[in-house]
Amino acid sequence: MTNAVALDFLRQHQPMPDDDSLEKNPQLMKDFEEVRRYFLDYPDPRCVKLFLNAFGGWNGFGMYQTVEQVFYKMNEQFVIDELQKNLRNVSRLKDCTLYWNIQQCIVFPDRALFDPLTQFIKHPLPEIRHALVYALSQIEGDDVTKHLKEWLAIEDDDGVTEALEEVINEL
């Protein structure tokens, strides 16, 4: 595999198919894993944006959880900057792609992500809001705790409410 081939694969799969379609195409999952492993060995900052936009399903059969390993090979601030860009331009992202971007914010927390993340407090999907609780909880600042407490007062999903209570008690 070459760098150009790996980058082209990611460009062509923006985003990957949904989980049902992905399950019917095990070769695509193998190819994704091969590309991921390539970038573990040969880090290229151009893959960060492509990986962030490749999340096409809710579980990805374990593939999506491993993408962060590639990001660890990159400059952390660069990954945060790419996350920030994606979160500020979500109209083009599928809900599952947004979900996985928020998951990456848990691993790469930064103050610069606070404002972009808070726009999702009223997102219609509880899965998004649940991930958001943990992403925000990783960011330092008294205003984060204040924001989480205000959110708790208006949250109507039991699972999200439980997560909010948990992180507020730990902060």
JSON list of C-alpha atoms in Angstrom, two decimals:
[
{"chain": "A", "resi": 1, "resn": "MET", "atom": "CA", "xyz": [0.00, 0.00, 0.00]},
{"chain": "A", "resi": 2, "resn": "THR", "atom": "CA", "xyz": [1.14, 3.53, -0.69]},
{"chain": "A", "resi": 3, "resn": "ASN", "atom": "CA", "xyz": [0.23, 6.79, 0.99]},
{"chain": "A", "resi": 4, "resn": "ALA", "atom": "CA", "xyz": [-1.74, 7.89, -2.08]},
{"chain": "A", "resi": 5, "resn": "VAL", "atom": "CA", "xyz": [-3.74, 4.63, -2.16]},
{"chain": "A", "resi": 6, "resn": "ALA", "atom": "CA", "xyz": [-4.55, 4.86, 1.56]},
{"chain": "A", "resi": 7, "resn": "LEU", "atom": "CA", "xyz": [-5.65, 8.50, 1.31]},
{"chain": "A", "resi": 8, "resn": "ASP", "atom": "CA", "xyz": [-7.73, 7.75, -1.80]},
{"chain": "A", "resi": 9, "resn": "PHE", "atom": "CA", "xyz": [-9.48, 4.91, 0.00]},
{"chain": "A", "resi": 10, "resn": "LEU", "atom": "CA", "xyz": [-10.50, 7.26, 2.79]},
{"chain": "A", "resi": 11, "resn": "ARG", "atom": "CA", "xyz": [-11.59, 9.96, 0.33]},
{"chain": "A", "resi": 12, "resn": "GLN", "atom": "CA", "xyz": [-13.79, 7.45, -1.50]},
{"chain": "A", "resi": 13, "resn": "HIS", "atom": "CA", "xyz": [-15.46, 6.34, 1.72]},
{"chain": "A", "resi": 14, "resn": "GLN", "atom": "CA", "xyz": [-16.74, 9.62, 3.15]},
{"chain": "A", "resi": 15, "resn": "PRO", "atom": "CA", "xyz": [-18.54, 8.32, 5.13]},
{"chain": "A", "resi": 16, "resn": "MET", "atom": "CA", "xyz": [-18.30, 4.56, 5.27]},
{"chain": "A", "resi": 17, "resn": "PRO", "atom": "CA", "xyz": [-21.59, 2.71, 4.66]},
{"chain": "A", "resi": 18, "resn": "ASP", "atom": "CA", "xyz": [-24.06, 2.25, 7.50]},
{"chain": "A", "resi": 19, "resn": "ASP", "atom": "CA", "xyz": [-23.61, -0.78, 9.75]},
{"chain": "A", "resi": 20, "resn": "ASP", "atom": "CA", "xyz": [-26.10, -2.99, 7.85]},
{"chain": "A", "resi": 21, "resn": "SER", "atom": "CA", "xyz": [-24.34, -2.38, 4.53]},
{"chain": "A", "resi": 22, "resn": "LEU", "atom": "CA", "xyz": [-20.92, -2.69, 6.12]},
{"chain": "A", "resi": 23, "resn": "GLU", "atom": "CA", "xyz": [-21.82, -6.08, 7.58]},
{"chain": "A", "resi": 24, "resn": "LYS", "atom": "CA", "xyz": [-22.56, -7.31, 4.05]},
{"chain": "A", "resi": 25, "resn": "ASN", "atom": "CA", "xyz": [-19.15, -6.16, 2.84]},
{"chain": "A", "resi": 26, "resn": "PRO", "atom": "CA", "xyz": [-16.43, -7.73, 5.02]},
{"chain": "A", "resi": 27, "resn": "GLN", "atom": "CA", "xyz": [-13.79, -6.85, 2.41]},
{"chain": "A", "resi": 28, "resn": "LEU", "atom": "CA", "xyz": [-14.49, -3.16, 2.94]},
{"chain": "A", "resi": 29, "resn": "MET", "atom": "CA", "xyz": [-13.93, -3.63, 6.68]},
{"chain": "A", "resi": 30, "resn": "LYS", "atom": "CA", "xyz": [-10.65, -5.43, 5.97]},
{"chain": "A", "resi": 31, "resn": "ASP", "atom": "CA", "xyz": [-9.57, -2.64, 3.63]},
{"chain": "A", "resi": 32, "resn": "PHE", "atom": "CA", "xyz": [-10.44, 0.01, 6.24]},
{"chain": "A", "resi": 33, "resn": "GLU", "atom": "CA", "xyz": [-8.34, -1.87, 8.80]},
{"chain": "A", "resi": 34, "resn": "GLU", "atom": "CA", "xyz": [-5.45, -2.13, 6.35]},
{"chain": "A", "resi": 35, "resn": "VAL", "atom": "CA", "xyz": [-5.59, 1.63, 5.76]},
{"chain": "A", "resi": 36, "resn": "ARG", "atom": "CA", "xyz": [-5.77, 2.29, 9.50]},
{"chain": "A", "resi": 37, "resn": "ARG", "atom": "CA", "xyz": [-2.73, 0.10, 10.10]},
{"chain": "A", "resi": 38, "resn": "TYR", "atom": "CA", "xyz": [-0.89, 1.81, 7.27]},
{"chain": "A", "resi": 39, "resn": "PHE", "atom": "CA", "xyz": [-1.34, 5.19, 8.94]},
{"chain": "A", "resi": 40, "resn": "LEU", "atom": "CA", "xyz": [-0.21, 3.75, 12.27]},
{"chain": "A", "resi": 41, "resn": "ASP", "atom": "CA", "xyz": [3.08, 2.88, 10.59]},
{"chain": "A", "resi": 42, "resn": "TYR", "atom": "CA", "xyz": [3.26, 5.93, 8.32]},
{"chain": "A", "resi": 43, "resn": "PRO", "atom": "CA", "xyz": [1.43, 8.83, 10.00]},
{"chain": "A", "resi": 44, "resn": "ASP", "atom": "CA", "xyz": [0.16, 11.53, 7.65]},
{"chain": "A", "resi": 45, "resn": "PRO", "atom": "CA", "xyz": [-1.80, 14.50, 9.01]},
{"chain": "A", "resi": 46, "resn": "ARG", "atom": "CA", "xyz": [-4.00, 14.47, 5.89]},
{"chain": "A", "resi": 47, "resn": "CYS", "atom": "CA", "xyz": [-5.65, 11.28, 7.14]},
{"chain": "A", "resi": 48, "resn": "VAL", "atom": "CA", "xyz": [-7.07, 12.94, 10.28]},
{"chain": "A", "resi": 49, "resn": "LYS", "atom": "CA", "xyz": [-9.82, 14.87, 8.53]},
{"chain": "A", "resi": 50, "resn": "LEU", "atom": "CA", "xyz": [-10.56, 11.87, 6.33]},
{"chain": "A", "resi": 51, "resn": "PHE", "atom": "CA", "xyz": [-10.88, 9.50, 9.28]},
{"chain": "A", "resi": 52, "resn": "LEU", "atom": "CA", "xyz": [-13.08, 11.99, 11.16]},
{"chain": "A", "resi": 53, "resn": "ASN", "atom": "CA", "xyz": [-15.45, 12.02, 8.19]},
{"chain": "A", "resi": 54, "resn": "ALA", "atom": "CA", "xyz": [-15.31, 8.26, 7.55]},
{"chain": "A", "resi": 55, "resn": "PHE", "atom": "CA", "xyz": [-17.45, 7.18, 10.51]},
{"chain": "A", "resi": 56, "resn": "GLY", "atom": "CA", "xyz": [-20.52, 5.86, 8.73]},
{"chain": "A", "resi": 57, "resn": "GLY", "atom": "CA", "xyz": [-22.33, 3.76, 11.31]},
{"chain": "A", "resi": 58, "resn": "TRP", "atom": "CA", "xyz": [-23.06, 3.58, 14.97]},
{"chain": "A", "resi": 59, "resn": "ASN", "atom": "CA", "xyz": [-20.71, 0.74, 15.82]},
{"chain": "A", "resi": 60, "resn": "GLY", "atom": "CA", "xyz": [-18.57, -0.02, 12.77]},
{"chain": "A", "resi": 61, "resn": "PHE", "atom": "CA", "xyz": [-18.03, -3.51, 14.21]},
{"chain": "A", "resi": 62, "resn": "GLY", "atom": "CA", "xyz": [-15.18, -2.29, 16.37]},
{"chain": "A", "resi": 63, "resn": "MET", "atom": "CA", "xyz": [-13.36, -0.46, 13.57]},
{"chain": "A", "resi": 64, "resn": "TYR", "atom": "CA", "xyz": [-14.21, 3.05, 14.69]},
{"chain": "A", "resi": 65, "resn": "GLN", "atom": "CA", "xyz": [-12.94, 2.57, 18.23]},
{"chain": "A", "resi": 66, "resn": "THR", "atom": "CA", "xyz": [-9.48, 1.86, 16.85]},
{"chain": "A", "resi": 67, "resn": "VAL", "atom": "CA", "xyz": [-9.16, 5.04, 14.76]},
{"chain": "A", "resi": 68, "resn": "GLU", "atom": "CA", "xyz": [-7.98, 7.03, 17.78]},
{"chain": "A", "resi": 69, "resn": "GLN", "atom": "CA", "xyz": [-4.79, 4.96, 17.74]},
{"chain": "A", "resi": 70, "resn": "VAL", "atom": "CA", "xyz": [-3.91, 6.69, 14.46]},
{"chain": "A", "resi": 71, "resn": "PHE", "atom": "CA", "xyz": [-4.65, 10.07, 16.02]},
{"chain": "A", "resi": 72, "resn": "TYR", "atom": "CA", "xyz": [-2.20, 9.34, 18.85]},
{"chain": "A", "resi": 73, "resn": "LYS", "atom": "CA", "xyz": [0.53, 9.30, 16.20]},
{"chain": "A", "resi": 74, "resn": "MET", "atom": "CA", "xyz": [-0.34, 12.85, 15.17]},
{"chain": "A", "resi": 75, "resn": "ASN", "atom": "CA", "xyz": [0.29, 16.22, 16.73]},
{"chain": "A", "resi": 76, "resn": "GLU", "atom": "CA", "xyz": [-2.43, 16.48, 19.38]},
{"chain": "A", "resi": 77, "resn": "GLN", "atom": "CA", "xyz": [-3.19, 20.12, 18.63]},
{"chain": "A", "resi": 78, "resn": "PHE", "atom": "CA", "xyz": [-3.66, 19.27, 14.96]},
{"chain": "A", "resi": 79, "resn": "VAL", "atom": "CA", "xyz": [-6.24, 16.59, 15.86]},
{"chain": "A", "resi": 80, "resn": "ILE", "atom": "CA", "xyz": [-8.04, 19.06, 18.14]},
{"chain": "A", "resi": 81, "resn": "ASP", "atom": "CA", "xyz": [-8.07, 21.69, 15.39]},
{"chain": "A", "resi": 82, "resn": "GLU", "atom": "CA", "xyz": [-9.60, 19.19, 12.94]},
{"chain": "A", "resi": 83, "resn": "LEU", "atom": "CA", "xyz": [-12.21, 18.17, 15.50]},
{"chain": "A", "resi": 84, "resn": "GLN", "atom": "CA", "xyz": [-13.06, 21.81, 16.08]},
{"chain": "A", "resi": 85, "resn": "LYS", "atom": "CA", "xyz": [-13.49, 22.40, 12.32]},
{"chain": "A", "resi": 86, "resn": "ASN", "atom": "CA", "xyz": [-15.80, 19.39, 12.01]},
{"chain": "A", "resi": 87, "resn": "LEU", "atom": "CA", "xyz": [-17.90, 20.38, 15.01]},
{"chain": "A", "resi": 88, "resn": "ARG", "atom": "CA", "xyz": [-18.35, 23.87, 13.63]},
{"chain": "A", "resi": 89, "resn": "ASN", "atom": "CA", "xyz": [-19.55, 22.53, 10.28]},
{"chain": "A", "resi": 90, "resn": "VAL", "atom": "CA", "xyz": [-21.83, 19.65, 11.22]},
{"chain": "A", "resi": 91, "resn": "SER", "atom": "CA", "xyz": [-24.55, 20.26, 8.66]},
{"chain": "A", "resi": 92, "resn": "ARG", "atom": "CA", "xyz": [-22.67, 17.95, 6.31]},
{"chain": "A", "resi": 93, "resn": "LEU", "atom": "CA", "xyz": [-22.15, 15.19, 8.90]},
{"chain": "A", "resi": 94, "resn": "LYS", "atom": "CA", "xyz": [-24.42, 12.22, 9.46]},
{"chain": "A", "resi": 95, "resn": "ASP", "atom": "CA", "xyz": [-25.54, 11.78, 13.08]},
{"chain": "A", "resi": 96, "resn": "CYS", "atom": "CA", "xyz": [-23.29, 8.74, 13.53]},
{"chain": "A", "resi": 97, "resn": "THR", "atom": "CA", "xyz": [-20.31, 10.70, 12.16]},
{"chain": "A", "resi": 98, "resn": "LEU", "atom": "CA", "xyz": [-21.04, 13.48, 14.65]},
{"chain": "A", "resi": 99, "resn": "TYR", "atom": "CA", "xyz": [-21.31, 10.89, 17.43]},
{"chain": "A", "resi": 100, "resn": "TRP", "atom": "CA", "xyz": [-17.84, 9.51, 16.65]},
{"chain": "A", "resi": 101, "resn": "ASN", "atom": "CA", "xyz": [-16.35, 12.99, 16.43]},
{"chain": "A", "resi": 102, "resn": "ILE", "atom": "CA", "xyz": [-17.73, 13.71, 19.89]},
{"chain": "A", "resi": 103, "resn": "GLN", "atom": "CA", "xyz": [-16.24, 10.42, 21.09]},
{"chain": "A", "resi": 104, "resn": "GLN", "atom": "CA", "xyz": [-12.85, 11.63, 19.88]},
{"chain": "A", "resi": 105, "resn": "CYS", "atom": "CA", "xyz": [-13.32, 14.78, 21.98]},
{"chain": "A", "resi": 106, "resn": "ILE", "atom": "CA", "xyz": [-13.36, 12.54, 25.05]},
{"chain": "A", "resi": 107, "resn": "VAL", "atom": "CA", "xyz": [-9.91, 11.27, 24.12]},
{"chain": "A", "resi": 108, "resn": "PHE", "atom": "CA", "xyz": [-8.59, 14.65, 22.95]},
{"chain": "A", "resi": 109, "resn": "PRO", "atom": "CA", "xyz": [-10.23, 17.15, 25.32]},
{"chain": "A", "resi": 110, "resn": "ASP", "atom": "CA", "xyz": [-9.41, 20.79, 24.91]},
{"chain": "A", "resi": 111, "resn": "ARG", "atom": "CA", "xyz": [-10.85, 24.11, 25.98]},
{"chain": "A", "resi": 112, "resn": "ALA", "atom": "CA", "xyz": [-11.22, 25.11, 22.31]},
{"chain": "A", "resi": 113, "resn": "LEU", "atom": "CA", "xyz": [-13.82, 22.35, 21.90]},
{"chain": "A", "resi": 114, "resn": "PHE", "atom": "CA", "xyz": [-16.10, 23.64, 24.68]},
{"chain": "A", "resi": 115, "resn": "ASP", "atom": "CA", "xyz": [-18.17, 26.08, 22.60]},
{"chain": "A", "resi": 116, "resn": "PRO", "atom": "CA", "xyz": [-18.47, 23.82, 19.55]},
{"chain": "A", "resi": 117, "resn": "LEU", "atom": "CA", "xyz": [-19.59, 20.94, 21.78]},
{"chain": "A", "resi": 118, "resn": "THR", "atom": "CA", "xyz": [-22.20, 22.86, 23.76]},
{"chain": "A", "resi": 119, "resn": "GLN", "atom": "CA", "xyz": [-24.26, 23.47, 20.63]},
{"chain": "A", "resi": 120, "resn": "PHE", "atom": "CA", "xyz": [-25.35, 19.81, 20.80]},
{"chain": "A", "resi": 121, "resn": "ILE", "atom": "CA", "xyz": [-26.95, 19.93, 24.26]},
{"chain": "A", "resi": 122, "resn": "LYS", "atom": "CA", "xyz": [-30.39, 19.95, 22.61]},
{"chain": "A", "resi": 123, "resn": "HIS", "atom": "CA", "xyz": [-29.55, 17.46, 19.87]},
{"chain": "A", "resi": 124, "resn": "PRO", "atom": "CA", "xyz": [-32.58, 15.21, 19.27]},
{"chain": "A", "resi": 125, "resn": "LEU", "atom": "CA", "xyz": [-30.63, 11.95, 19.67]},
{"chain": "A", "resi": 126, "resn": "PRO", "atom": "CA", "xyz": [-29.85, 10.88, 23.24]},
{"chain": "A", "resi": 127, "resn": "GLU", "atom": "CA", "xyz": [-26.82, 8.91, 21.99]},
{"chain": "A", "resi": 128, "resn": "ILE", "atom": "CA", "xyz": [-25.25, 12.18, 20.87]},
{"chain": "A", "resi": 129, "resn": "ARG", "atom": "CA", "xyz": [-26.10, 13.93, 24.14]},
{"chain": "A", "resi": 130, "resn": "HIS", "atom": "CA", "xyz": [-24.81, 10.99, 26.19]},
{"chain": "A", "resi": 131, "resn": "ALA", "atom": "CA", "xyz": [-21.41, 11.10, 24.46]},
{"chain": "A", "resi": 132, "resn": "LEU", "atom": "CA", "xyz": [-21.47, 14.87, 24.84]},
{"chain": "A", "resi": 133, "resn": "VAL", "atom": "CA", "xyz": [-21.74, 14.61, 28.63]},
{"chain": "A", "resi": 134, "resn": "TYR", "atom": "CA", "xyz": [-18.46, 12.72, 28.79]},
{"chain": "A", "resi": 135, "resn": "ALA", "atom": "CA", "xyz": [-16.73, 14.92, 26.23]},
{"chain": "A", "resi": 136, "resn": "LEU", "atom": "CA", "xyz": [-17.60, 18.07, 28.17]},
{"chain": "A", "resi": 137, "resn": "SER", "atom": "CA", "xyz": [-16.65, 16.48, 31.47]},
{"chain": "A", "resi": 138, "resn": "GLN", "atom": "CA", "xyz": [-13.06, 16.10, 30.22]},
{"chain": "A", "resi": 139, "resn": "ILE", "atom": "CA", "xyz": [-12.67, 19.84, 29.70]},
{"chain": "A", "resi": 140, "resn": "GLU", "atom": "CA", "xyz": [-11.39, 21.82, 32.65]},
{"chain": "A", "resi": 141, "resn": "GLY", "atom": "CA", "xyz": [-13.12, 24.92, 33.96]},
{"chain": "A", "resi": 142, "resn": "ASP", "atom": "CA", "xyz": [-15.71, 26.04, 36.48]},
{"chain": "A", "resi": 143, "resn": "ASP", "atom": "CA", "xyz": [-17.99, 27.10, 33.67]},
{"chain": "A", "resi": 144, "resn": "VAL", "atom": "CA", "xyz": [-18.10, 23.48, 32.46]},
{"chain": "A", "resi": 145, "resn": "THR", "atom": "CA", "xyz": [-19.60, 22.33, 35.76]},
{"chain": "A", "resi": 146, "resn": "LYS", "atom": "CA", "xyz": [-22.03, 25.25, 35.70]},
{"chain": "A", "resi": 147, "resn": "HIS", "atom": "CA", "xyz": [-23.05, 24.37, 32.14]},
{"chain": "A", "resi": 148, "resn": "LEU", "atom": "CA", "xyz": [-23.55, 20.69, 33.01]},
{"chain": "A", "resi": 149, "resn": "LYS", "atom": "CA", "xyz": [-25.74, 21.62, 36.00]},
{"chain": "A", "resi": 150, "resn": "GLU", "atom": "CA", "xyz": [-27.87, 23.93, 33.85]},
{"chain": "A", "resi": 151, "resn": "TRP", "atom": "CA", "xyz": [-28.19, 21.18, 31.27]},
{"chain": "A", "resi": 152, "resn": "LEU", "atom": "CA", "xyz": [-29.26, 18.68, 33.94]},
{"chain": "A", "resi": 153, "resn": "ALA", "atom": "CA", "xyz": [-32.22, 20.92, 34.79]},
{"chain": "A", "resi": 154, "resn": "ILE", "atom": "CA", "xyz": [-33.60, 20.65, 31.24]},
{"chain": "A", "resi": 155, "resn": "GLU", "atom": "CA", "xyz": [-32.53, 17.13, 30.15]},
{"chain": "A", "resi": 156, "resn": "ASP", "atom": "CA", "xyz": [-35.43, 14.72, 29.65]},
{"chain": "A", "resi": 157, "resn": "ASP", "atom": "CA", "xyz": [-33.66, 11.44, 28.81]},
{"chain": "A", "resi": 158, "resn": "ASP", "atom": "CA", "xyz": [-33.07, 9.18, 31.83]},
{"chain": "A", "resi": 159, "resn": "GLY", "atom": "CA", "xyz": [-29.75, 7.81, 30.53]},
{"chain": "A", "resi": 160, "resn": "VAL", "atom": "CA", "xyz": [-28.37, 11.26, 29.78]},
{"chain": "A", "resi": 161, "resn": "THR", "atom": "CA", "xyz": [-29.63, 12.56, 33.12]},
{"chain": "A", "resi": 162, "resn": "GLU", "atom": "CA", "xyz": [-27.87, 9.70, 34.90]},
{"chain": "A", "resi": 163, "resn": "ALA", "atom": "CA", "xyz": [-24.62, 10.43, 33.04]},
{"chain": "A", "resi": 164, "resn": "LEU", "atom": "CA", "xyz": [-24.89, 14.13, 33.88]},
{"chain": "A", "resi": 165, "resn": "GLU", "atom": "CA", "xyz": [-25.42, 13.38, 37.57]},
{"chain": "A", "resi": 166, "resn": "GLU", "atom": "CA", "xyz": [-22.46, 11.00, 37.54]},
{"chain": "A", "resi": 167, "resn": "VAL", "atom": "CA", "xyz": [-20.00, 13.46, 36.03]},
{"chain": "A", "resi": 168, "resn": "ILE", "atom": "CA", "xyz": [-21.26, 16.41, 38.08]},
{"chain": "A", "resi": 169, "resn": "ASN", "atom": "CA", "xyz": [-20.67, 14.40, 41.26]},
{"chain": "A", "resi": 170, "resn": "GLU", "atom": "CA", "xyz": [-17.15, 13.57, 40.10]},
{"chain": "A", "resi": 171, "resn": "LEU", "atom": "CA", "xyz": [-16.21, 17.15, 39.18]}
]
